[in-house]
XYZ file of C-alpha atoms in Angstrom:
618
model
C 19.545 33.776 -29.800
C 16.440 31.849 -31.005
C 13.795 33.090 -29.174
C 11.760 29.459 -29.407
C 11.040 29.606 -32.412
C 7.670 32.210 -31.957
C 7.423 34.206 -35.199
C 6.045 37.888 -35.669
C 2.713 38.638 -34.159
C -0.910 38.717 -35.576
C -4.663 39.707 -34.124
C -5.306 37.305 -31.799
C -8.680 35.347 -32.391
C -11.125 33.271 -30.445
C -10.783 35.165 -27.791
C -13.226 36.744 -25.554
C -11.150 39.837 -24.055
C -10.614 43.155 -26.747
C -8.714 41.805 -29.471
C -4.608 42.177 -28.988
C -1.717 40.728 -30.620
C 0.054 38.164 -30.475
C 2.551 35.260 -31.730
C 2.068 32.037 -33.226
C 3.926 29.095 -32.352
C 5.473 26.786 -34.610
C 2.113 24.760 -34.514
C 0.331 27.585 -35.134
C -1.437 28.346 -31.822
C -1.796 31.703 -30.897
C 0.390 32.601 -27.653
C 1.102 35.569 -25.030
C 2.710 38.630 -26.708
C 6.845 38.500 -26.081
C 7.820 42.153 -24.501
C 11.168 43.398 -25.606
C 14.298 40.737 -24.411
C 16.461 42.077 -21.806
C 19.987 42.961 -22.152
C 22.576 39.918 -22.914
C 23.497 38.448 -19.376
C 27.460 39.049 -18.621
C 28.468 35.606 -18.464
C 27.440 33.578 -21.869
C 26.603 30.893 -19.773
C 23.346 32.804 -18.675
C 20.279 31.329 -19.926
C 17.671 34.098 -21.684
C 15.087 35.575 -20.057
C 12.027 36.192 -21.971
C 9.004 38.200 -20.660
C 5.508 37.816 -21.537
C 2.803 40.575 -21.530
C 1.746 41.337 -18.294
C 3.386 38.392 -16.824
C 4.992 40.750 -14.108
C 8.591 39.232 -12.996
C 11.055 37.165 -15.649
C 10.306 33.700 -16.592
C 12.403 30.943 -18.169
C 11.129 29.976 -21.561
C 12.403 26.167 -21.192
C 10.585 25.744 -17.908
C 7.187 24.250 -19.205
C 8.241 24.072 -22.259
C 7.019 19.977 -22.741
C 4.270 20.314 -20.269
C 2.938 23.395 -22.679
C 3.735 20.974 -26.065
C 1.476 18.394 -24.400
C -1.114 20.856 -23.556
C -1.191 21.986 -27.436
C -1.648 18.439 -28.592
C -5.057 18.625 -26.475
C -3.937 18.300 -22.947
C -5.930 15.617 -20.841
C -7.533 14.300 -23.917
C -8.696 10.880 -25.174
C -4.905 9.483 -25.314
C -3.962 10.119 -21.371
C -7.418 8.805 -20.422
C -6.964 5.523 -22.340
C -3.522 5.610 -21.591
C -4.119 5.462 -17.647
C -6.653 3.531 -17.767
C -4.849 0.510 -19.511
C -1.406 0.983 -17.157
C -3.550 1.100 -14.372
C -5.279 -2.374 -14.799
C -2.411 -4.089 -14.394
C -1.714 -2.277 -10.883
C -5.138 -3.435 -9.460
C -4.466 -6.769 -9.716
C -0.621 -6.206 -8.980
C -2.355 -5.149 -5.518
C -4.041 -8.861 -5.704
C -0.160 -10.436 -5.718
C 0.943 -7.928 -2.758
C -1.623 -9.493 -0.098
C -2.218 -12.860 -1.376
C -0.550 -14.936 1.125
C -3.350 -13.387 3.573
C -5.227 -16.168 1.518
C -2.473 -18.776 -0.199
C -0.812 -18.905 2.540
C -3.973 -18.851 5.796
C -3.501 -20.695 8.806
C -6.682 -22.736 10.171
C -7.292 -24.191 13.071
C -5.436 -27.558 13.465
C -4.625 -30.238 15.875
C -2.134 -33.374 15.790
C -2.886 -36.768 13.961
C -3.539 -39.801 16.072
C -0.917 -42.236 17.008
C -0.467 -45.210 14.291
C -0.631 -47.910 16.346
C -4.401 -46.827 17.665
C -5.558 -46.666 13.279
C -8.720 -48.162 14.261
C -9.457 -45.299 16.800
C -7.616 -42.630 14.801
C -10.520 -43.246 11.974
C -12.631 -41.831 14.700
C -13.097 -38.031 14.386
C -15.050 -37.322 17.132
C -14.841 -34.782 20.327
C -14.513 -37.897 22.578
C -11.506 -38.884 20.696
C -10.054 -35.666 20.340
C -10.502 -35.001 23.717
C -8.568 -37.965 25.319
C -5.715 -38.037 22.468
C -5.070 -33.960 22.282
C -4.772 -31.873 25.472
C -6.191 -28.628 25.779
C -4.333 -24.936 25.711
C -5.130 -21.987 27.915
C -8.205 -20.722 25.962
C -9.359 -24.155 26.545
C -8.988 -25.447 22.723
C -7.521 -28.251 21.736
C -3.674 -27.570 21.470
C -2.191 -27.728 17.641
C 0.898 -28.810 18.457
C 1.260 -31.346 21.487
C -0.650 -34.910 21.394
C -1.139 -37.550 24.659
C 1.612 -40.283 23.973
C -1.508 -41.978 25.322
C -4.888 -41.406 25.226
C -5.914 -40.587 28.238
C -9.618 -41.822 28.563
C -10.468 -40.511 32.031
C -10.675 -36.810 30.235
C -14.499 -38.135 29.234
C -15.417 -37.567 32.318
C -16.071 -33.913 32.602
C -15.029 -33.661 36.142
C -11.876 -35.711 35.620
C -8.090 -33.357 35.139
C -4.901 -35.131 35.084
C -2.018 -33.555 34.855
C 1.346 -34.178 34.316
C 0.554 -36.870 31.410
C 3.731 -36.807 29.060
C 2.801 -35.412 25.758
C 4.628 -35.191 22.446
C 4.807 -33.045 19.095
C 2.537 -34.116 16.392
C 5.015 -36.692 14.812
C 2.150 -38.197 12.552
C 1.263 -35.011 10.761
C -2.057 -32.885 11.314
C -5.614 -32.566 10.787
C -6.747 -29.441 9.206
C -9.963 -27.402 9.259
C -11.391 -27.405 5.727
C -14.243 -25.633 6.373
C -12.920 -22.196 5.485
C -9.641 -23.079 3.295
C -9.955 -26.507 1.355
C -6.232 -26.328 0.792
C -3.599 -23.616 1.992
C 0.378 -23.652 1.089
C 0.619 -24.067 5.350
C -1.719 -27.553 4.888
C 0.392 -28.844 2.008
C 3.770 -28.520 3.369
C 2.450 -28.405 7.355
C 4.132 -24.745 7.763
C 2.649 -25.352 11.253
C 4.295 -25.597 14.919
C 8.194 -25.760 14.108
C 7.607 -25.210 10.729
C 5.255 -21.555 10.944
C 8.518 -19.488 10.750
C 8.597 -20.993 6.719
C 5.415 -19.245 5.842
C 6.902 -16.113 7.080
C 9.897 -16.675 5.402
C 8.209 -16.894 2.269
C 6.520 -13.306 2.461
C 9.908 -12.900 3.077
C 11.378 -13.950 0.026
C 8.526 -12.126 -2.141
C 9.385 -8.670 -0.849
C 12.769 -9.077 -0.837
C 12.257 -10.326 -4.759
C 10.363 -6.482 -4.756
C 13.222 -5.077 -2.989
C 15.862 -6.658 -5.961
C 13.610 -5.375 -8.427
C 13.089 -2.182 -7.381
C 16.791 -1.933 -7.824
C 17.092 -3.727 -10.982
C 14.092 -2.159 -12.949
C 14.518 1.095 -11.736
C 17.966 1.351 -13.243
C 17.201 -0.222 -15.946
C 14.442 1.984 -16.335
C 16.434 5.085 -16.831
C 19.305 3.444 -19.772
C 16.426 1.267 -21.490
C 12.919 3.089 -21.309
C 9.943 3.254 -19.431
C 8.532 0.790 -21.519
C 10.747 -1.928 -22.053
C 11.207 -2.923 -18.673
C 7.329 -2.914 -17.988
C 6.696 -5.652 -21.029
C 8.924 -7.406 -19.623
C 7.244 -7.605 -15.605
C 4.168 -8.561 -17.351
C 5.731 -11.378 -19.424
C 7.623 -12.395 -16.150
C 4.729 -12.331 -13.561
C 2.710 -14.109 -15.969
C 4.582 -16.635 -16.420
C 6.096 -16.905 -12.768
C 2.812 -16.644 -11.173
C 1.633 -19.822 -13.199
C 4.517 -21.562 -12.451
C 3.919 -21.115 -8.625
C 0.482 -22.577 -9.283
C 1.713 -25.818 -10.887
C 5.476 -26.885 -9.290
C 4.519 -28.818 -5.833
C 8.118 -27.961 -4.252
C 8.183 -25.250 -1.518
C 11.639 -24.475 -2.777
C 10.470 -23.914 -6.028
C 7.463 -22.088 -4.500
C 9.908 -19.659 -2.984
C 11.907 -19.184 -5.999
C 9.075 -18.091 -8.160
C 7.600 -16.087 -5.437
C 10.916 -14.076 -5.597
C 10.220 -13.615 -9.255
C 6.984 -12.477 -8.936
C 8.019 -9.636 -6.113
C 10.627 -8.437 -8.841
C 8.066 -7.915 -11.087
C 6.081 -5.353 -8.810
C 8.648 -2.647 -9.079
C 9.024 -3.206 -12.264
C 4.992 -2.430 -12.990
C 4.555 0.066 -10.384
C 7.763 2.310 -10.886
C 7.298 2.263 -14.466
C 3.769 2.384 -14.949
C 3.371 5.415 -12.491
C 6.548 7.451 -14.422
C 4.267 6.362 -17.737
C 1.315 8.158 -16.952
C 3.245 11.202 -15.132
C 5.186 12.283 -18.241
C 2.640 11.428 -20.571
C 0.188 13.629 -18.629
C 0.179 17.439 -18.357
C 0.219 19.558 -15.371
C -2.885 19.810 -14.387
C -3.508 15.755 -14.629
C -0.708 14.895 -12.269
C -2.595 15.204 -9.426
C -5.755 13.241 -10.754
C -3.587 10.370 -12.092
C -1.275 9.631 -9.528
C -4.418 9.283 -7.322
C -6.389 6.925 -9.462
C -2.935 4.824 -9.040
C -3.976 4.363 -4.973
C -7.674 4.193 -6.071
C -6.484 0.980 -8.588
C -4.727 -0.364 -5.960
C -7.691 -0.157 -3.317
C -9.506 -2.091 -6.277
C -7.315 -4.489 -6.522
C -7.698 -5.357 -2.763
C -11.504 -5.697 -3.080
C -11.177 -7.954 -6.169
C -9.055 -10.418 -4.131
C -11.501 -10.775 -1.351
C -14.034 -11.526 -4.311
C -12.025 -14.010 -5.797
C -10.374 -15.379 -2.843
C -13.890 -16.045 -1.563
C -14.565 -17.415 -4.810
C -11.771 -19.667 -5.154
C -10.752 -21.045 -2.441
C -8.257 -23.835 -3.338
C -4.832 -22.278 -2.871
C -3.191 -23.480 -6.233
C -6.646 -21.836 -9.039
C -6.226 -18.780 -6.866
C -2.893 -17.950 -7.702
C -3.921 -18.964 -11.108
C -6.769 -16.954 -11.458
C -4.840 -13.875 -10.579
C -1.539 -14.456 -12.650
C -2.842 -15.350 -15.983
C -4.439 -11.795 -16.870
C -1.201 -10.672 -16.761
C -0.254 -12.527 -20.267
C -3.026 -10.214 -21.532
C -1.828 -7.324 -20.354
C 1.614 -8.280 -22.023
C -0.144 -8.317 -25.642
C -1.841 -4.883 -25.409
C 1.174 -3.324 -23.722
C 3.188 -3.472 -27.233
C 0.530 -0.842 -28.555
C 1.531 1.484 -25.388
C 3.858 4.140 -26.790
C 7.282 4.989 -25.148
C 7.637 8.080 -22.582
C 8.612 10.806 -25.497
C 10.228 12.592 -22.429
C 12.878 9.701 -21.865
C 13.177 9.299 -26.411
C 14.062 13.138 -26.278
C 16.316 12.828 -23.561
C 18.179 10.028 -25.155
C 18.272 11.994 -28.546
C 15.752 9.344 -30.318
C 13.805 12.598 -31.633
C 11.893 10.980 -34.264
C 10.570 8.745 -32.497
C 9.649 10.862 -29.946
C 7.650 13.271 -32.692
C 5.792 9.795 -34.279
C 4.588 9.349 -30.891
C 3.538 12.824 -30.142
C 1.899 13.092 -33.480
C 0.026 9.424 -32.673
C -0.992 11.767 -29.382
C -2.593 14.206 -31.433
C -4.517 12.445 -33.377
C -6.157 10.395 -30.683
C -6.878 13.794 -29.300
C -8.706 15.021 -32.565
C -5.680 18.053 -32.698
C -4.318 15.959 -35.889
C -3.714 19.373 -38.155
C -1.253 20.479 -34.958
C 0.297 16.715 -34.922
C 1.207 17.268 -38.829
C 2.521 20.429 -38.246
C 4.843 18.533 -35.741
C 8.647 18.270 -36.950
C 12.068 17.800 -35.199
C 13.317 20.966 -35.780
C 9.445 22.085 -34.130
C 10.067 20.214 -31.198
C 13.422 20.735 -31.048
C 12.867 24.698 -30.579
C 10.466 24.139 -27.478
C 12.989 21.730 -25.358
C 16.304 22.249 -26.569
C 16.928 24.459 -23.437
C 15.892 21.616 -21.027
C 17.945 19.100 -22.447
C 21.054 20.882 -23.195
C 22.880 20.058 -19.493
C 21.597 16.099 -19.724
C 24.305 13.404 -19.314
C 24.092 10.057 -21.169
C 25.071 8.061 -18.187
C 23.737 8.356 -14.648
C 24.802 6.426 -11.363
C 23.220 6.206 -7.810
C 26.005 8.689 -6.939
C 23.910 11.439 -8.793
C 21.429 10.677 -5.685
C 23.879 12.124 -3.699
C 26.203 14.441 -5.212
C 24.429 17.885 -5.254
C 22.762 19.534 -2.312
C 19.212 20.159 -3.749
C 18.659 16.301 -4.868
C 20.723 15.153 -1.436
C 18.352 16.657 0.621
C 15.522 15.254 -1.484
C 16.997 11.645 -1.542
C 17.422 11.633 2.404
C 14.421 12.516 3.577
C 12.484 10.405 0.944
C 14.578 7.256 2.430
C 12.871 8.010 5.737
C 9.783 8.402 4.138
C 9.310 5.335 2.476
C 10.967 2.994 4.417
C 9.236 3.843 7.546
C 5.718 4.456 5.672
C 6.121 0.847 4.617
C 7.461 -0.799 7.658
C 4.056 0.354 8.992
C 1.799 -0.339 6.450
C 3.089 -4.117 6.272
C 3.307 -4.390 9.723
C -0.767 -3.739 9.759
C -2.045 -5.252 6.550
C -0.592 -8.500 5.957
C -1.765 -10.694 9.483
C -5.603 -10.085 9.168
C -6.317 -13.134 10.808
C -5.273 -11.792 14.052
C -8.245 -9.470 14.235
C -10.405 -12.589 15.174
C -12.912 -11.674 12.263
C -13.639 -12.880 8.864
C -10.722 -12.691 6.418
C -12.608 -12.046 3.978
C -14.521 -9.533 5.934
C -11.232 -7.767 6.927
C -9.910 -7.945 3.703
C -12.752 -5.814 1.853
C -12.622 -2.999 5.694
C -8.976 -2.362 4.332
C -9.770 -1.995 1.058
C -12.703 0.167 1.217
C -11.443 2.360 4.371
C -9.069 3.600 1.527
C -11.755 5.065 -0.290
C -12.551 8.213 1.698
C -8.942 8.554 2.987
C -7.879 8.794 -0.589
C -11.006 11.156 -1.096
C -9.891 13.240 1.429
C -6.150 13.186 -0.314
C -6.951 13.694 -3.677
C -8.984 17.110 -2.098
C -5.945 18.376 -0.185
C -2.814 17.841 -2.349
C -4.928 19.399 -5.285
C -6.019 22.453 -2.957
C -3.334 22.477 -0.008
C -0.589 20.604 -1.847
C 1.971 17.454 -1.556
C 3.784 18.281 1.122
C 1.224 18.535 4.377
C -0.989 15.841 2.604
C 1.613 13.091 3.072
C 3.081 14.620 6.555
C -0.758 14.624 7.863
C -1.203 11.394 7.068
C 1.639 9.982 8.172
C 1.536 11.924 11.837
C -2.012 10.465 12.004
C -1.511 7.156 11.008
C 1.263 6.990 13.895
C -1.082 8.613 15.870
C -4.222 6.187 15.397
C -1.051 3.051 15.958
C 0.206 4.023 19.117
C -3.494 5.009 20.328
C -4.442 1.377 20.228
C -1.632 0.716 22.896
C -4.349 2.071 25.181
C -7.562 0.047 24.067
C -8.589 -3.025 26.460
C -7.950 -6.219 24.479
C -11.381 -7.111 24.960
C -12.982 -3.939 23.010
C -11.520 -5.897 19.627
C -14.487 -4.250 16.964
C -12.713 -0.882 18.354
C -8.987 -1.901 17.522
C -10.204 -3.175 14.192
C -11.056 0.331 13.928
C -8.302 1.739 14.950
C -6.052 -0.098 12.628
C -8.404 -0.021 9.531
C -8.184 3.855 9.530
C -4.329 4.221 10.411
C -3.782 1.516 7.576
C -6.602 3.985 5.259
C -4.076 6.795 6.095
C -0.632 5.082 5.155
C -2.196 3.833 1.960
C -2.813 7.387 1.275
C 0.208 8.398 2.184
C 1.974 5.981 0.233
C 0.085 6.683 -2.873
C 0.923 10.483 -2.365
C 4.368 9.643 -2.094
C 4.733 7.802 -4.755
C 3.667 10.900 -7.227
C 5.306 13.551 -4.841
C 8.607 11.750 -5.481
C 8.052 11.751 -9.318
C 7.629 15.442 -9.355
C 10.621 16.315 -6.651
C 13.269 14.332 -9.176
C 13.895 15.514 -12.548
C 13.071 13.379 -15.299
C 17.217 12.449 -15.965
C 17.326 10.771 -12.454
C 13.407 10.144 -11.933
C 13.310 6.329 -12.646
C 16.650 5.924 -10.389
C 15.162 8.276 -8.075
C 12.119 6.435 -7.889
C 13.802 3.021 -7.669
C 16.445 3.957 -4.560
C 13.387 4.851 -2.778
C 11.178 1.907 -3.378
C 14.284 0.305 -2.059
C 14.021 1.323 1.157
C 10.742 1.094 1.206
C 11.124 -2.947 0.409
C 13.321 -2.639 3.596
C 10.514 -1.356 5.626
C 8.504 -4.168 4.346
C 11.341 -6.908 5.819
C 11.847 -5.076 8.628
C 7.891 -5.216 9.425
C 7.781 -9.125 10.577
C 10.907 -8.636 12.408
C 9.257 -6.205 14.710
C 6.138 -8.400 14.652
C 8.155 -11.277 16.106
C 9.284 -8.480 18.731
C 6.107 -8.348 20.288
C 7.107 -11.920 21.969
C 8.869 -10.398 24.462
C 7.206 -7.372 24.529
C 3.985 -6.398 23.687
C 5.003 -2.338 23.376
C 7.426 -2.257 21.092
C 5.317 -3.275 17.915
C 2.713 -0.841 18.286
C 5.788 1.743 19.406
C 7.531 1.018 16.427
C 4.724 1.240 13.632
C 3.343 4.118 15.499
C 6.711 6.301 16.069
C 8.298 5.846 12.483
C 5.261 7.298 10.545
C 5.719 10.257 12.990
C 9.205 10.328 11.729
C 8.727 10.507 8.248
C 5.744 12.966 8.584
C 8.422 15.592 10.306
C 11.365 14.776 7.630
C 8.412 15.184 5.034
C 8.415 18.953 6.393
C 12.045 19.100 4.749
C 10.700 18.814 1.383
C 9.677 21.434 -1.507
C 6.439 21.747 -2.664
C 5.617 20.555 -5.933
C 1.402 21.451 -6.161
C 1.566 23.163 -10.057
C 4.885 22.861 -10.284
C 6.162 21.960 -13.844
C 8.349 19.187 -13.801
C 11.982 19.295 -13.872
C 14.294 18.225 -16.667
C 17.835 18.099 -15.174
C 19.624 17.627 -12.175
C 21.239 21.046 -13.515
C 18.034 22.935 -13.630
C 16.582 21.440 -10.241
C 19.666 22.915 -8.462
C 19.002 26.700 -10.479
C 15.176 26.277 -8.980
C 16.412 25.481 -5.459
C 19.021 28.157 -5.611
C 16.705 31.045 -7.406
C 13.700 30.025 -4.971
C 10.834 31.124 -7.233
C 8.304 32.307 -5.412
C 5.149 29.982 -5.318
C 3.069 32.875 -6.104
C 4.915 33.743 -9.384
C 4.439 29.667 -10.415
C 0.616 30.249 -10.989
C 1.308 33.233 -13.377
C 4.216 31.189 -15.516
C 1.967 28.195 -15.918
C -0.644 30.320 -17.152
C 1.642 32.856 -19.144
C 3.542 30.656 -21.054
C 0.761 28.072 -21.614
C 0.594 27.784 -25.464
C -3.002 27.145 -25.095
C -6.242 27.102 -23.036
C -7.451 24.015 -22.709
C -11.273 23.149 -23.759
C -13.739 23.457 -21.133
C -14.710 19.735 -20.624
C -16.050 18.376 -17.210
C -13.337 16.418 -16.752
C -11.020 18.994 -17.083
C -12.874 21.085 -15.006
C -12.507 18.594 -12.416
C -8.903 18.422 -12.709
């Protein structure tokens, strides 16, 4: 049997220990000495076991196999850092879409137009008018939906009451506050009084446009590439977003609203399995954070250009026409050479990986590159590969069952939460605007604090610490007076700081727990539930009508949920990824030892990577 295609050995050079020898690889990089092979297995169906020098137990030549080929080509070089970098754009400003009703869609104070027949009076804007046409509520301000039949011109007086004058609903429209908003979505369609459950209904409609998508693009993802399916989000949310700007139809407002949502699975799911099988190893980590960084961005740019533009209709403008840019440059982004080698488009896959290694300045080792080269380092992985995969595959063996149940709890309940927090800010009583940038910028040192432990602790208690916390900091504001508001700000800034984190830990810890056959499905049945989690969230929000407990309960016990079920999962800290559903089950059953993972990664590594700061920093 082939034994990867490593030829006789040679004095190794360039290195700093006594000189010993060695093999070359098929790209001519000098590699670990091969010991003798061990006796054939009994069954044929046995994989080979090779054995590096000094490696100490048996390792599996196909199991970094790509992850190594990447590494040769010059690791975390120039391509993966321009390569992030322009699929992570796009996600900041996705991030803008995700909480822009906060802005689109505000609420200000309002109060019922005058009667007709008193026009001449109804002219007159003043408190002595307002006070003798609009009665006032509990809090003593004028009530926005009730008007005097009327008006009831004793109510000067300030020591006059009168009670029991009939009243009726504002049947001549409203008068807004323009101070703050010049012009909302709830001011031109009066999604006020009988109407406010339409404004809901719209966030509505958005996520469950990212719940449909999530399903559709994720799919999609795994039969068509990575890349098809993410030209295509940017094409549609340009496009959609700009039409939501210009049609003056709430119906039509809706439907492209629903477009738009689809398009944020689309972008996330693919961009984030982009720069995870583009990047080696030792970049996961680093990348898949920057993804939660770009998104904290993206909420600080909104309140900047929310604050800038206030008129309802230029701000969705503003932040849906950059995505036609990001449509043009995307056609220079090269397909995931993973997925091409899967799907047997090797040639391809080599013109990429050679356009790889020339970008980072290991172009001699890209022209050394053939088929048949590549071939010999991952035709192990991909021999067990089906063509066709179904949600079934989810499901059907134990490793990747227990994986896809616990990961449904996960998400959906770290995004009921999240939504249930971040998208009312007005009810803090403070600024939006002010709000808006404590959310963003609490996410900063709880991602900090994330990217530190999943690099040094790992995946799994990262995202199970945040999520008991977050719980912890929700259901701790049940016991706050209501008057000590700066406080429960507080409170909810940092447990919404916490299930940001969380989510953006998820979302790479669920790229490295699937293997790359199933990862896009994988990834898309999750964000599923997690768009579930995100409908559920106003539902328990309405809740809190008839009882104030069971919000806080709710977005406070289901993080704690997830954070146990997280406890269920494998680690995946310097793991190499997985190829097959067939070789995730052998790793389950085999149960490496974590301690032997450090020694294959650095055994089998076909080279040692140059000793930049950045890498050091990885």
């Amino acid at each position: 049997m082939r034994r990867m295609g490593l030829q006789g050995g040679e004095p190794c050079r360039g290195h700093l220990r006594p000189p010993v020898r060695c093999n070359r690889t098929p790209l001519g990089i000098c590699g670990p000495k091969l010991g003798p092979v061990p006796p054939p297995p009994r069954a044929l169906t046995q994989p080979l076991y090779l054995r590096p020098l000094q490696a100490g137990p048996w390792v599996r030549p196909e199991a970094m196999a790509f992850a190594d080929l990447l590494d040769a080509l010059g690791g975390v070089g120039r391509f993966q850092l321009v390569y992030t970098a322009l699929l992570l754009l796009p996600c900041s400003l996705l991030a803008c879409h995700n909480f822009l009703q906060n802005f689109t869609a505000a609420v200000p104070r309002h109060h019922c137009q005058g009667p007709t027949n008193h026009t001449a009076a109804a002219t007159n804007d003043s408190g002595a008018w307002l006070r003798a046409t609009i009665p006032l509520d509990q809090l003593g301000a004028p009530e926005p939906c009730r008007r005097f039949m009327e008006p009831q011109w004793a109510l000067l007086n300030p020591n006059t009451s009168i009670r029991g004058a009939a009243t009726e609903g504002c049947k001549d429209g409203w008068i807004y506050d323009r101070s703050v908003f010049p012009s909302t979505i709830v001011m031109e369609w009066d999604l006020v009084c009988e109407a406010r459950t339409l404004r809901d209904l719209a966030q509505s409609i958005y996520m469950a446009g990212v719940l449909v998508g999530a399903a559709v693009f994720g799919s999609l993802a795994d039969r068509l590439g990575r890349k098809a399916p993410l030209v295509w989000s940017y094409l549609q949310l340009a496009v959609s977003g700009s039409a939501t700007a210009y049609f003056s139809s709430f119906i039509a407002y809706c439907v492209f609203r629903f477009l738009m949502g689809m398009t944020f699975s689309g972008i996330i799911l693919n961009s984030l399995s982009l720069v995870v099988e583009w990047m080696p190893t030792r970049g996961r980590t680093v990348a898949g954070v920057l993804l939660g960084f770009s998104f904290t961005l993206g909420q600080l740019i909104l309140a900047g250009v929310a604050y800038l533009i206030r008129p309802w209709r230029w701000l969705q403008f503003a932040v849906s026409i950059p995505f036609l840019i990001f449509f043009l440059y995307s056609w220079w982004l090269p397909e995931s050479s993973r997925w091409l080698l899967l799907h047997g488009k090797a040639q391809l896959a080599v013109q990429n990986l050679r356009k790889v290694a020339t970008m980072n300045g290991r172009k001699e080792e890209g022209e050394r590159l053939t088929q048949k080269v590549v071939n010999s380092y991952i035709q192990s992985e991909f021999t067990s590969v089906r063509t066709s995969n179904s949600i079934l595959d989810l499901f059907r063996t134990p490793a990747i069952r227990k994986v896809t149940c616990c990961l449904m709890v996960v998400w959906f309940s770290n995004s009921m939460a999240y939504y249930g927090l971040a998208m009312d800010l007005q009810k803090f009583g403070l600024s939006i605007y002010v709000v808006q940038v404590l959310f963003g910028v609490i996410d900063i040192p709880a991602m900090l604090v994330a990217t530190a432990t999943m690099i040094y602790v790992g995946r799994r208690a990262t995202v199970a610490s945040f999520l008991i916390l977050a719980g912890l900091m929700v259901i701790a504001n049940m016991f706050v007076p209501e008057d000590m508001q700066t406080l429960r700000t507080a409170q909810a800034a940092l447990g919404k700081g916490c299930l940001a984190s969380s989510f953006i830990c998820v979302y790479l810890f669920t790229g490295e727990l699937y293997p790359t056959e199933i990862r896009q499905m994988g990834m898309g049945f999750a964000s599923v539930n997690a768009r579930l989690g995100g409908l559920v969230a106003p539902l328990i929000t309405a809740v809190g009508e008839f009882s104030a407990v069971l919000p806080p309960v709710g977005f406070g016990a289901t993080p704690i949920l997830a954070g146990l079920a997280v406890c269920f999962l494998a680690e995946t800290r310097d793991a190499p990824l997985v190829e097959t559903i067939v070789a995730m089950e052998r790793r389950v059953k085999e149960g490496l030892p974590r301690k032997d993972e450090k020694g294959k990664k650095e055994d089998i590594s076909l080279q040692q990577l140059g000793a930049s700061p950045l890498i050091e920093t990885i």
